[in-house]
PDB file of C-alpha atoms in Angstrom:
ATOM      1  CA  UNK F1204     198.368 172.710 185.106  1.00 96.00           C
ATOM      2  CA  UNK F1205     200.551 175.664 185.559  1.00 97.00           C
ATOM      3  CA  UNK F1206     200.292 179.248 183.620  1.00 98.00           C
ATOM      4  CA  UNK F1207     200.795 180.737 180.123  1.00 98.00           C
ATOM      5  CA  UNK F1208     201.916 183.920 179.497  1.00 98.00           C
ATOM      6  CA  UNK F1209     200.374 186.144 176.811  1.00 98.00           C
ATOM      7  CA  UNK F1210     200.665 189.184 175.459  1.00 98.00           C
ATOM      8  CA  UNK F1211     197.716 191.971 174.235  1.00 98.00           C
ATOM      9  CA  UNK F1212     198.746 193.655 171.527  1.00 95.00           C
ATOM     10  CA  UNK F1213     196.030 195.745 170.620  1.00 94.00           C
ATOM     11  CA  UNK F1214     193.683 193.500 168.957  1.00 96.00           C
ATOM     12  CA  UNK F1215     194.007 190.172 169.995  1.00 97.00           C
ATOM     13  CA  UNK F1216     195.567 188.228 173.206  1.00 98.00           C
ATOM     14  CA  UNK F1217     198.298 186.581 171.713  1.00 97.00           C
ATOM     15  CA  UNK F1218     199.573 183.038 174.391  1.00 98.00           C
ATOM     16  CA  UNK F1219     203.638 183.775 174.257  1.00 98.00           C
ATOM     17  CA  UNK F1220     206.374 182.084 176.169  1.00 98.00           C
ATOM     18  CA  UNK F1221     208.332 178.437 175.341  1.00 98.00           C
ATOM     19  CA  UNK F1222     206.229 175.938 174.848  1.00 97.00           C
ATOM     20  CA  UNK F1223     206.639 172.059 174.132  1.00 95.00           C
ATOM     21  CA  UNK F1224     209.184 169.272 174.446  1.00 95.00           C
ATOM     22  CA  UNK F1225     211.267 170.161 177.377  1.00 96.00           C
ATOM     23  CA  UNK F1226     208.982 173.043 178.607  1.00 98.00           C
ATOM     24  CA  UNK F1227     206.144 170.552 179.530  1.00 97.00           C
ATOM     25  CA  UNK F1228     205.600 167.942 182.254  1.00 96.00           C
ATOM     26  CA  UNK F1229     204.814 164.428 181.601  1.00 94.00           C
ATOM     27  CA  UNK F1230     201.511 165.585 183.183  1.00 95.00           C
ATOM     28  CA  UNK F1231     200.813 168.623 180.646  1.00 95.00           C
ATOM     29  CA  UNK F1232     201.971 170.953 183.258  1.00 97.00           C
ATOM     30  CA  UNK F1233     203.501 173.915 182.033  1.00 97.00           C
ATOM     31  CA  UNK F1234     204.732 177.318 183.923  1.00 98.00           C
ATOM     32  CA  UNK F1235     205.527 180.598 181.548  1.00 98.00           C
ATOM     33  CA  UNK F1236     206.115 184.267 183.131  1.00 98.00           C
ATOM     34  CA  UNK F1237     206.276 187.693 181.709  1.00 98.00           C
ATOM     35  CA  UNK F1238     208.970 190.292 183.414  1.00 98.00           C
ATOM     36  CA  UNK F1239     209.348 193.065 180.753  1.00 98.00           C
ATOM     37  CA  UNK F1240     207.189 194.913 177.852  1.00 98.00           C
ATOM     38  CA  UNK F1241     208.663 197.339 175.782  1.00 98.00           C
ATOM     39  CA  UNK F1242     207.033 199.994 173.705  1.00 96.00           C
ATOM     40  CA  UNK F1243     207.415 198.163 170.708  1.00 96.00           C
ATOM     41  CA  UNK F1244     205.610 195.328 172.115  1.00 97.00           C
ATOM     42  CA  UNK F1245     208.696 193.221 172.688  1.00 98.00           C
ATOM     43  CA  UNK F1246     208.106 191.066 175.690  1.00 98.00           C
ATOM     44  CA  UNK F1247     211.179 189.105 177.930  1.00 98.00           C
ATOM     45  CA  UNK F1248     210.257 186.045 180.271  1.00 98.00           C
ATOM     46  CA  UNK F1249     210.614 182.683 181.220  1.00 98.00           C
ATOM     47  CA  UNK F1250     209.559 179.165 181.148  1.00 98.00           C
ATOM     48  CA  UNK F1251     210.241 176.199 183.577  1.00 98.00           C
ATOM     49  CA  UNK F1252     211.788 173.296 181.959  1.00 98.00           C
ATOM     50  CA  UNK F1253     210.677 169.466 182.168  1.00 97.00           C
ATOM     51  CA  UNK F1254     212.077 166.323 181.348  1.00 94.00           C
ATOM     52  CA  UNK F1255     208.873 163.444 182.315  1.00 91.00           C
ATOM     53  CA  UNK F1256     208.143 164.921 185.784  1.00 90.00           C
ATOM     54  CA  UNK F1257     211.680 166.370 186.562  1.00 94.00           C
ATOM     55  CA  UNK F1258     212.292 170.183 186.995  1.00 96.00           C
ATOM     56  CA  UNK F1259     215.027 171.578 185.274  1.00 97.00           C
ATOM     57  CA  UNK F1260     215.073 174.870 185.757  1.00 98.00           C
ATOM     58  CA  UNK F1261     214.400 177.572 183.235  1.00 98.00           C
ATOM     59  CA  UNK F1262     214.576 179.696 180.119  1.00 98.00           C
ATOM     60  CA  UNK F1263     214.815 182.812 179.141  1.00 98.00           C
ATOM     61  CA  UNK F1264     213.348 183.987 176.002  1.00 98.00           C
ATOM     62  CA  UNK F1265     211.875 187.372 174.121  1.00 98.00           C
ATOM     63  CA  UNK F1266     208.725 187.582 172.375  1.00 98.00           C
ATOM     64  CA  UNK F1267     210.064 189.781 169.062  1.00 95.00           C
ATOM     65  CA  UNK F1268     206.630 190.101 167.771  1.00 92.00           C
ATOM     66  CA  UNK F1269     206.062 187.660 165.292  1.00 90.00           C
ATOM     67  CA  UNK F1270     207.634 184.517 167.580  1.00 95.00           C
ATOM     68  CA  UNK F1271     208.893 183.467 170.741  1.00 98.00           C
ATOM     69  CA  UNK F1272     212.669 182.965 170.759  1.00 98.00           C
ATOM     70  CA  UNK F1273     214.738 181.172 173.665  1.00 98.00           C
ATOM     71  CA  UNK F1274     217.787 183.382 174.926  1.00 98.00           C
ATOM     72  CA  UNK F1275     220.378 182.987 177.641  1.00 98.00           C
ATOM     73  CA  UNK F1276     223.741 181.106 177.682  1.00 98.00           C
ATOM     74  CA  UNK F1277     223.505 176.954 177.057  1.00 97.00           C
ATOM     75  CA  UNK F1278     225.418 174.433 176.799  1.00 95.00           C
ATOM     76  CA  UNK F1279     228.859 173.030 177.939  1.00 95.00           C
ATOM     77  CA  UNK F1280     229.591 174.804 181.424  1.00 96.00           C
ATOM     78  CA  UNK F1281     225.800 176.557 181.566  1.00 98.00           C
ATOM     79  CA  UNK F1282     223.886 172.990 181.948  1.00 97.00           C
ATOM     80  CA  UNK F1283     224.227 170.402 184.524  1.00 96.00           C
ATOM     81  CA  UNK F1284     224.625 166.968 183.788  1.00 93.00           C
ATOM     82  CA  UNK F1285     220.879 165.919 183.915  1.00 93.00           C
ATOM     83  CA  UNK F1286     219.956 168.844 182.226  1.00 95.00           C
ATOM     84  CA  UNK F1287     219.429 171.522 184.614  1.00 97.00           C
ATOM     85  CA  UNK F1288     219.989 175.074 183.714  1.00 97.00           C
ATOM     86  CA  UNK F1289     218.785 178.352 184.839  1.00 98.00           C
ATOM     87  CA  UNK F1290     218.158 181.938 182.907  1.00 98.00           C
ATOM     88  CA  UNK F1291     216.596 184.945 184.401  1.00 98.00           C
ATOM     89  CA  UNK F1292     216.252 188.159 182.519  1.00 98.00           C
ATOM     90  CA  UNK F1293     216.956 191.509 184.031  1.00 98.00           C
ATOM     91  CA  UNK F1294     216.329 194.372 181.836  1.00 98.00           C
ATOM     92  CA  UNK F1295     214.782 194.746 178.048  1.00 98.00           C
ATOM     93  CA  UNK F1296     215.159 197.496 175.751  1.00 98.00           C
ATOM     94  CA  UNK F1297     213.336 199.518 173.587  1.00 97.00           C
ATOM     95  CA  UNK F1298     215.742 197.733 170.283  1.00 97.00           C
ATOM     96  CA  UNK F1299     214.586 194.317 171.937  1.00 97.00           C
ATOM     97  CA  UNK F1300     217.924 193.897 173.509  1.00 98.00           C
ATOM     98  CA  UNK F1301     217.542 191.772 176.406  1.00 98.00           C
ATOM     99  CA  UNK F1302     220.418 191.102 179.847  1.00 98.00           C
ATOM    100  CA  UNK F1303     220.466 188.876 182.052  1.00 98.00           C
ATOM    101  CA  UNK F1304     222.455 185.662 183.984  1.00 98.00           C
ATOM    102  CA  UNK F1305     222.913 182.477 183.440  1.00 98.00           C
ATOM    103  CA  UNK F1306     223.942 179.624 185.930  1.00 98.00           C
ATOM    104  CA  UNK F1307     227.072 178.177 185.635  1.00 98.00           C
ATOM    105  CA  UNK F1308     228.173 174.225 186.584  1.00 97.00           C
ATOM    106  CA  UNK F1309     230.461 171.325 186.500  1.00 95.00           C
ATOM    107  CA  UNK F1310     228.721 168.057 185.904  1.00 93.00           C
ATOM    108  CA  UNK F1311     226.532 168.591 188.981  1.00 93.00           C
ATOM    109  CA  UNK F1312     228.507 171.300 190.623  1.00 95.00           C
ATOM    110  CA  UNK F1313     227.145 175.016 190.837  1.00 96.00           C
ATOM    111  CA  UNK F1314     230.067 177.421 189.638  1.00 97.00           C
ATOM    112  CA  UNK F1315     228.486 181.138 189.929  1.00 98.00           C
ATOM    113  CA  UNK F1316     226.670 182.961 186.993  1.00 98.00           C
ATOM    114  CA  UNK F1317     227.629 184.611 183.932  1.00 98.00           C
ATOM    115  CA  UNK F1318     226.204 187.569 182.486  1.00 98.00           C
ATOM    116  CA  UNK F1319     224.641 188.093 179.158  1.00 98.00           C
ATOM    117  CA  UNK F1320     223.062 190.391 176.393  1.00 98.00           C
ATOM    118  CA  UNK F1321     220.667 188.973 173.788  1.00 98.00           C
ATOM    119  CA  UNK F1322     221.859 191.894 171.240  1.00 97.00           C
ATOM    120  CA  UNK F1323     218.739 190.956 168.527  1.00 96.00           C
ATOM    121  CA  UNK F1324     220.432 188.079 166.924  1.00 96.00           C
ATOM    122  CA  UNK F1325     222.396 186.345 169.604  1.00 97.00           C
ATOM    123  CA  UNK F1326     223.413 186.200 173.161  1.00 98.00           C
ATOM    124  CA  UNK F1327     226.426 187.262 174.007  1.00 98.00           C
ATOM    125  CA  UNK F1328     228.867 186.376 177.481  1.00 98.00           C
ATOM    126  CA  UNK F1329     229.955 189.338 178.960  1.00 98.00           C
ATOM    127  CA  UNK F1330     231.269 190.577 182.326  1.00 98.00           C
ATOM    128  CA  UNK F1331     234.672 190.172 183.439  1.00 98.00           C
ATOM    129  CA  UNK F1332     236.363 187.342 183.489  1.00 97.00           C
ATOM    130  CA  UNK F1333     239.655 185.238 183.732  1.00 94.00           C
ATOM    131  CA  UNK F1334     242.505 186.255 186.103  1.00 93.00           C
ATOM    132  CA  UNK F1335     241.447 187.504 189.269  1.00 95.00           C
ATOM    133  CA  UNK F1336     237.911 186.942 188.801  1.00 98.00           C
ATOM    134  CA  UNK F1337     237.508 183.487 188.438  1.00 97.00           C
ATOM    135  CA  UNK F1338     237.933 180.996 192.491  1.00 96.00           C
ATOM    136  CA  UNK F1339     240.539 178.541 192.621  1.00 94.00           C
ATOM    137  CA  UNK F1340     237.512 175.776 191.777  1.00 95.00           C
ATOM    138  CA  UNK F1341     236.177 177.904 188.827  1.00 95.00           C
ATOM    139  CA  UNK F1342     233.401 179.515 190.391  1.00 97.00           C
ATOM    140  CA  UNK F1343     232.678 182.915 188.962  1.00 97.00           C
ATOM    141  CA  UNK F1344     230.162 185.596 189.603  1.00 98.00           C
ATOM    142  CA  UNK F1345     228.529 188.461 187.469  1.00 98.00           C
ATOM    143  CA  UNK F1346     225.526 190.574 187.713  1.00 98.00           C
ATOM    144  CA  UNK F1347     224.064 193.324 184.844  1.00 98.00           C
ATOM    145  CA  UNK F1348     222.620 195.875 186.513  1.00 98.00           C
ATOM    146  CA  UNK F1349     221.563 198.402 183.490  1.00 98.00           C
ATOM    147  CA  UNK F1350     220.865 198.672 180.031  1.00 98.00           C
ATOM    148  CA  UNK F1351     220.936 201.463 177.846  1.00 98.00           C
ATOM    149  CA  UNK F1352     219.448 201.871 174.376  1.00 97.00           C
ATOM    150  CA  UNK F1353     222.356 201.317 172.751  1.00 97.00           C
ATOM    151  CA  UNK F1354     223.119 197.761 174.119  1.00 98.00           C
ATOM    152  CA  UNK F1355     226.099 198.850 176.619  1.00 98.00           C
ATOM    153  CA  UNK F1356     225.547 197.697 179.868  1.00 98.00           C
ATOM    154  CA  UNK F1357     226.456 198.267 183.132  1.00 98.00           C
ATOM    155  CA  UNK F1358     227.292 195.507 185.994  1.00 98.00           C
ATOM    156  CA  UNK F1359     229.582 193.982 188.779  1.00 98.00           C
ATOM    157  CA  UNK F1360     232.326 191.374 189.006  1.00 98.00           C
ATOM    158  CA  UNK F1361     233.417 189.119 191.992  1.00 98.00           C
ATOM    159  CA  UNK F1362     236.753 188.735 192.465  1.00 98.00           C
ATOM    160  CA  UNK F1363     239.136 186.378 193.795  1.00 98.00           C
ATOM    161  CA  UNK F1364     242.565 185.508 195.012  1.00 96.00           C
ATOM    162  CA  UNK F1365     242.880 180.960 194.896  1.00 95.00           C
ATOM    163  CA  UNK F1366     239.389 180.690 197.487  1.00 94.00           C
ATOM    164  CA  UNK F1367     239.406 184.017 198.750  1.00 96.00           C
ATOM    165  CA  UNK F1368     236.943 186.643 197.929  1.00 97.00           C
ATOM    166  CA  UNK F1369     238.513 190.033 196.989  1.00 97.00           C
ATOM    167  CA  UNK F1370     235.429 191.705 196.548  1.00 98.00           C
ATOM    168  CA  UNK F1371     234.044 193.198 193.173  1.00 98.00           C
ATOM    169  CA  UNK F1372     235.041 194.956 190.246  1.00 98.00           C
ATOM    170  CA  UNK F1373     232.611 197.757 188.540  1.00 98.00           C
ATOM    171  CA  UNK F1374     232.256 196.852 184.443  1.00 98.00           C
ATOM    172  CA  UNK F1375     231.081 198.088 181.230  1.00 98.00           C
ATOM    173  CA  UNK F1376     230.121 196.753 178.408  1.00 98.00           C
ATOM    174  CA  UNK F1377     230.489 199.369 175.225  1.00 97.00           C
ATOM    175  CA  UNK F1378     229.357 197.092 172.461  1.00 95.00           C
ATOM    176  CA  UNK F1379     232.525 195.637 171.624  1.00 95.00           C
ATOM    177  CA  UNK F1380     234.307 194.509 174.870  1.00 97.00           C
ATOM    178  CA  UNK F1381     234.127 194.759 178.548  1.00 98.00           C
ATOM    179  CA  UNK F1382     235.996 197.493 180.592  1.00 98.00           C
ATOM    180  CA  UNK F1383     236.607 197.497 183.969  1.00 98.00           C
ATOM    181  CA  UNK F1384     235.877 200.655 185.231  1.00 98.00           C
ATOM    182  CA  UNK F1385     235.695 202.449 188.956  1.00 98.00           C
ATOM    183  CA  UNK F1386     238.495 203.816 191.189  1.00 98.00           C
ATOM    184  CA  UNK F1387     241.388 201.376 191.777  1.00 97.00           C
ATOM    185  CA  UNK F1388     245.189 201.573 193.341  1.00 95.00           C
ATOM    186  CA  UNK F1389     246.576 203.435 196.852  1.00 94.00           C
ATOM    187  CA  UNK F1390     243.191 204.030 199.241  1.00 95.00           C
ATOM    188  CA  UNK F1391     240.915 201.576 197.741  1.00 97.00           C
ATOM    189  CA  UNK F1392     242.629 197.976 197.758  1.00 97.00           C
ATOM    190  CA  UNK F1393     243.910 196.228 200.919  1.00 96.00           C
ATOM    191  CA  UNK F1394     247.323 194.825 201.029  1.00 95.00           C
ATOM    192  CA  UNK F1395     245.696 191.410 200.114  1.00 95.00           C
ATOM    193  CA  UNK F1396     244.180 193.022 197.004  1.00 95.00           C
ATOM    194  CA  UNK F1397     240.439 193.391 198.408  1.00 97.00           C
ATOM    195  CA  UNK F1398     238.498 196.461 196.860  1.00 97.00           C
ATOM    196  CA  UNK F1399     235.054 196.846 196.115  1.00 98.00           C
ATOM    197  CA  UNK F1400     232.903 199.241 193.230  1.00 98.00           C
ATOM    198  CA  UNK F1401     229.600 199.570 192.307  1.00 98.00           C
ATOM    199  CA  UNK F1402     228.112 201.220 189.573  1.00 98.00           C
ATOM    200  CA  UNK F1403     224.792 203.231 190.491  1.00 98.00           C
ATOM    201  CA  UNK F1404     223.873 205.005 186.865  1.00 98.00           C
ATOM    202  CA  UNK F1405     223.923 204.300 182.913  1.00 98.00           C
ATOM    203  CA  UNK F1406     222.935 206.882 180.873  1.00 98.00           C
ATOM    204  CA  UNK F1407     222.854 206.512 176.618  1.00 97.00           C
ATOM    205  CA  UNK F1408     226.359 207.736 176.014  1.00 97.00           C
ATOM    206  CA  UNK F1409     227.887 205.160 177.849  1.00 98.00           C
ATOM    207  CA  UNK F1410     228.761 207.146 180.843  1.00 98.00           C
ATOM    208  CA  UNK F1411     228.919 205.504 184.336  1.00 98.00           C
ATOM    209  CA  UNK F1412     228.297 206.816 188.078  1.00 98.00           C
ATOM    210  CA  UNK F1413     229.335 204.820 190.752  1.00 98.00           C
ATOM    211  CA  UNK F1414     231.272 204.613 194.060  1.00 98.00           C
ATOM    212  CA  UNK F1415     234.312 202.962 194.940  1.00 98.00           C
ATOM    213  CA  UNK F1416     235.058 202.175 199.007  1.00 98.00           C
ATOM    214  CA  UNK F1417     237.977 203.392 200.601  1.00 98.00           C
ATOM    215  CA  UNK F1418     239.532 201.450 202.619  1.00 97.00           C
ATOM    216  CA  UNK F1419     243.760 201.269 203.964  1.00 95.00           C
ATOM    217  CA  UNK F1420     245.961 198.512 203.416  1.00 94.00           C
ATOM    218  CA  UNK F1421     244.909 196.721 206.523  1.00 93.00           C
ATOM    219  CA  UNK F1422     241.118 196.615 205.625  1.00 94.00           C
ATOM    220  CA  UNK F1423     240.322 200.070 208.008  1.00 95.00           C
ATOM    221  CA  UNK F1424     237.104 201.770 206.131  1.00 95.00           C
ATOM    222  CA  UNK F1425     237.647 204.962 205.299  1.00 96.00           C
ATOM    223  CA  UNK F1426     234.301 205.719 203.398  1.00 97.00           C
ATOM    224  CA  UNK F1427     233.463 206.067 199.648  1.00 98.00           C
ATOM    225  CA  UNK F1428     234.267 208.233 196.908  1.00 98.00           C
ATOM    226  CA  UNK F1429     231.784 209.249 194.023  1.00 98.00           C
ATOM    227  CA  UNK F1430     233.384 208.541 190.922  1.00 98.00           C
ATOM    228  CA  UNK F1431     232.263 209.001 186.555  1.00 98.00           C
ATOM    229  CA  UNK F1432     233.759 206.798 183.594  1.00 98.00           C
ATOM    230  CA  UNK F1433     233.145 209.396 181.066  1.00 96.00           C
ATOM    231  CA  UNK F1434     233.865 206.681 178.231  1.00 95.00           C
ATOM    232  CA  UNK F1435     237.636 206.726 178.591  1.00 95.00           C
ATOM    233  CA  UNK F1436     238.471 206.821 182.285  1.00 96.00           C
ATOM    234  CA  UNK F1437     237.002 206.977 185.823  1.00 98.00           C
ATOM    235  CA  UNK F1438     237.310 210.570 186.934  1.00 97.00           C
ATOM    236  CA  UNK F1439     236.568 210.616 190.870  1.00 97.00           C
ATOM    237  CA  UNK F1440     233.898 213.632 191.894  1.00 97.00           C
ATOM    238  CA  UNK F1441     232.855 214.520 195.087  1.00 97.00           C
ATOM    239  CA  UNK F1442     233.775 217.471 198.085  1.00 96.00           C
ATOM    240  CA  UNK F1443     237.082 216.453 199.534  1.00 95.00           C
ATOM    241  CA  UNK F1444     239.619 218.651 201.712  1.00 92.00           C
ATOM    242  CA  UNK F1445     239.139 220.590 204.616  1.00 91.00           C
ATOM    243  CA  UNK F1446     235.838 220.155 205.938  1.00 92.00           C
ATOM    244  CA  UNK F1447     235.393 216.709 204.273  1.00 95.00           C
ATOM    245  CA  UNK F1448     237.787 214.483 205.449  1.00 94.00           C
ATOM    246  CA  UNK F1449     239.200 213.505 208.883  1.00 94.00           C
ATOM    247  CA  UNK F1450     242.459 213.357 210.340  1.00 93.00           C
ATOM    248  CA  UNK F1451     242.812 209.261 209.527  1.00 93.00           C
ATOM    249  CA  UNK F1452     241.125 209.705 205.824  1.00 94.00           C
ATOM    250  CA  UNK F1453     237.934 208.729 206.375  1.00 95.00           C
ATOM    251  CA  UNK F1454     235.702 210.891 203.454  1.00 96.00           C
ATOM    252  CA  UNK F1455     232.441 209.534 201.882  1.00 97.00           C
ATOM    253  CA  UNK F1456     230.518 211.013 198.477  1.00 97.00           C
ATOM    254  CA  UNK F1457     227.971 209.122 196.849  1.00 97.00           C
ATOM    255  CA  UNK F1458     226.687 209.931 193.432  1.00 97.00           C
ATOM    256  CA  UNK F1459     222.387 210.054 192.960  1.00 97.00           C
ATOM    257  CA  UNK F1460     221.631 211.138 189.524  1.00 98.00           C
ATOM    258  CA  UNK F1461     223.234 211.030 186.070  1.00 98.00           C
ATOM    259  CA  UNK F1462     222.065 212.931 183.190  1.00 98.00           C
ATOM    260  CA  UNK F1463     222.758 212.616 179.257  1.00 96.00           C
ATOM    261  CA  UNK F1464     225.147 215.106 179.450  1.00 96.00           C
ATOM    262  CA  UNK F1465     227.517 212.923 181.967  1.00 97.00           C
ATOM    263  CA  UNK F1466     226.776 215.930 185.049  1.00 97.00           C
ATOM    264  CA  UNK F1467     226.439 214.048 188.241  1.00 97.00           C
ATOM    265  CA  UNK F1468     224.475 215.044 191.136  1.00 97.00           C
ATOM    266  CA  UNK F1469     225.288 213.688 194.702  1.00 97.00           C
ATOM    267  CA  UNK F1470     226.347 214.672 198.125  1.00 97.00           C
ATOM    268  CA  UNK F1471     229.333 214.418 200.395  1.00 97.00           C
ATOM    269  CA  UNK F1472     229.443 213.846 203.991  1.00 96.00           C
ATOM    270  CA  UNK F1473     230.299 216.886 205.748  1.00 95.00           C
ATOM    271  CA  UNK F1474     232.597 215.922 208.825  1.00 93.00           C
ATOM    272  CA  UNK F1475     235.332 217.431 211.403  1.00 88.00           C
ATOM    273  CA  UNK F1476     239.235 216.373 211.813  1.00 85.00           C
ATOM    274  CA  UNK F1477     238.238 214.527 214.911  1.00 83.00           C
ATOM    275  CA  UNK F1478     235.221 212.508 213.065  1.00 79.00           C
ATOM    276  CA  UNK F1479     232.108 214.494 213.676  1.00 82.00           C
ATOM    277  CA  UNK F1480     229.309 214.392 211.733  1.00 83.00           C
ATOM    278  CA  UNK F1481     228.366 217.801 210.222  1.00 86.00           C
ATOM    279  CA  UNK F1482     225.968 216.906 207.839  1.00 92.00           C
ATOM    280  CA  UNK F1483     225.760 216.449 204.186  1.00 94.00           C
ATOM    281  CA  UNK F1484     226.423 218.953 201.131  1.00 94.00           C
ATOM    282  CA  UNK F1485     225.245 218.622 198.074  1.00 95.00           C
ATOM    283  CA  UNK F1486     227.010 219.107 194.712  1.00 96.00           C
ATOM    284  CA  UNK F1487     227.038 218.997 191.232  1.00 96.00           C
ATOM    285  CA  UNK F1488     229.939 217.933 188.963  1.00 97.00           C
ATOM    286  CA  UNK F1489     229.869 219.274 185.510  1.00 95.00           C
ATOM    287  CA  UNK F1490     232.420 217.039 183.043  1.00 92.00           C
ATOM    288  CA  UNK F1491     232.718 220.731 180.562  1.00 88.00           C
ATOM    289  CA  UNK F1492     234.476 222.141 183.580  1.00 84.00           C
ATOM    290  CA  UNK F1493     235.784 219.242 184.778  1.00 83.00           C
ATOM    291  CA  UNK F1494     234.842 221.095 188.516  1.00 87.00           C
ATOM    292  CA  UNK F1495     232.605 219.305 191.138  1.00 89.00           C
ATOM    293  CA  UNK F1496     230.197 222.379 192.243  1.00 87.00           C
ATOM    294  CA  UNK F1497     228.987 222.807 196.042  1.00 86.00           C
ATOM    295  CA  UNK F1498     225.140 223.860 196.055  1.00 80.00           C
ATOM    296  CA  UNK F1499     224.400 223.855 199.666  1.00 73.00           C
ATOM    297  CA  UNK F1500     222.836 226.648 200.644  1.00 63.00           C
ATOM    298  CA  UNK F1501     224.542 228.464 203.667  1.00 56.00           C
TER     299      UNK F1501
END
């Protein structure tokens, strides 16, 4: 007959999760998961959904502590025409602030996912969107990928030329709108407009590490470079010059830690005129001096 999901909170085992019409089969079967617990004993999940014996999907909802409430984006474009619809979580909070994706159709027609953040009182599209990121046949495709305490979050856009993919665009969300952040322009977008960011780090000032690929007009790779969005633009970090780039460009940095401060931590890809590998170095860039630091030792 499926599962509950419950939650302990101290005293008593509390069942948690949606629960009847639509969340139940015609059978009694019902299906509930847990995926997060914050320290305030906030709990995100989800629940299949039913119609008679049909599956139709699922929900995503957050236990707040005193009730069980269904989050996640609904209705006109989120739900296909017999009902089907689909919500996953990815992160909770310590506020109770909740991201995730929703599925996106067109009467039966799959269309991507859009991403989302349950803010405490409602959930909220976010993500970019519109030209360039929406396919010729409305498909469109983002991804959260962190969550500070604050409720700004972090993620990815595809993008999109008619039916070609163009790659993806880095994003943050700040509270109020989403930015599209990450290195753009001359060595990182092909002639046809492809480029492609990531963002690796969020810490609670709204600061973003990531990388951006470099690549020449004609789609030639010529590595990565390590770049910050110190909450007004995207600053790129890294070694570069003489001893970490060859002759045709190639030069690759990627960023591994992120404090609250906004320094970065990474290395860079230590490598000859002619393309030899020389090893790595690693640095430090510190946003006071606005100075990426080399700390190999030598």
């Amino acid at each position: 007959m499926g599962q509950d999901a419950w939650l302990y909170n101290g005293s008593s085992t509390l069942q948690i999760g949606l629960t009847g019409t639509g969340y139940e089969r015609g059978d009694g079967l019902r299906s509930s998961q847990t995926q997060f617990l914050n320290d305030r004993g906030q709990v995100a999940g989800y629940s299949s959904r039913f119609s008679a014996r049909a599956a139709l999907g699922q929900d995503t909802w957050v236990y707040i502590g005193s009730s069980t409430l269904q989050i996640g984006l609904t209705g006109t474009g989120y739900e296909q025409s017999d009902g089907f619809r689909y919500s996953i979580a990815q992160r909770l909070n310590k506020q109770g602030q909740v991201v995730g994706q929703s599925s996106r159709f067109s009467g039966a027609t799959p269309l991507g996912q859009d991403a989302w953040l349950y803010n405490g009182s409602s959930t909220l599209q976010i993500g970019l969107t519109g030209a360039g990121y929406e396919r010729g046949d409305g498909n469109r495709m983002s991804q959260t990928l962190f969550l500070n305490e604050q409720g700004q979050v972090a993620g990815q856009s595809n993008r999109y030329s008619g039916t070609t993919a163009l790659g993806q665009d880095a994003w943050l969300y700040n509270g109020s709108s989403t930015l599209q952040i990450g290195l753009t322009g001359a060595g990182y977008e092909t002639s046809d407009g492809y480029r492609n960011s990531q963002a690796r780090f969020l810490n609670g000032q709204g600061q973003v590490a990531g990388y951006s690929q470099r690549i020449s007009t004609d789609y030639s790779d010529l590595g990565r470079d390590a770049w910050l969005y110190d909450g007004s633009s995207t600053l790129q970090i890294g070694l570069t010059g003489a001893g970490y780039e060859a002759s045709n460009g190639f030069r690759y940095s990627e960023a591994w830690f992120l404090n609250g401060q906004g320094q970065v931590a990474g290395y860079s890809q230590r490598i000859s005129t002619d393309s030899d590998d020389l090893g790595e170095s690693a640095w430090l860039y510190d946003p006071n001096m606005n100075q990426t630091f080399d700390f190999t030792l030598s």
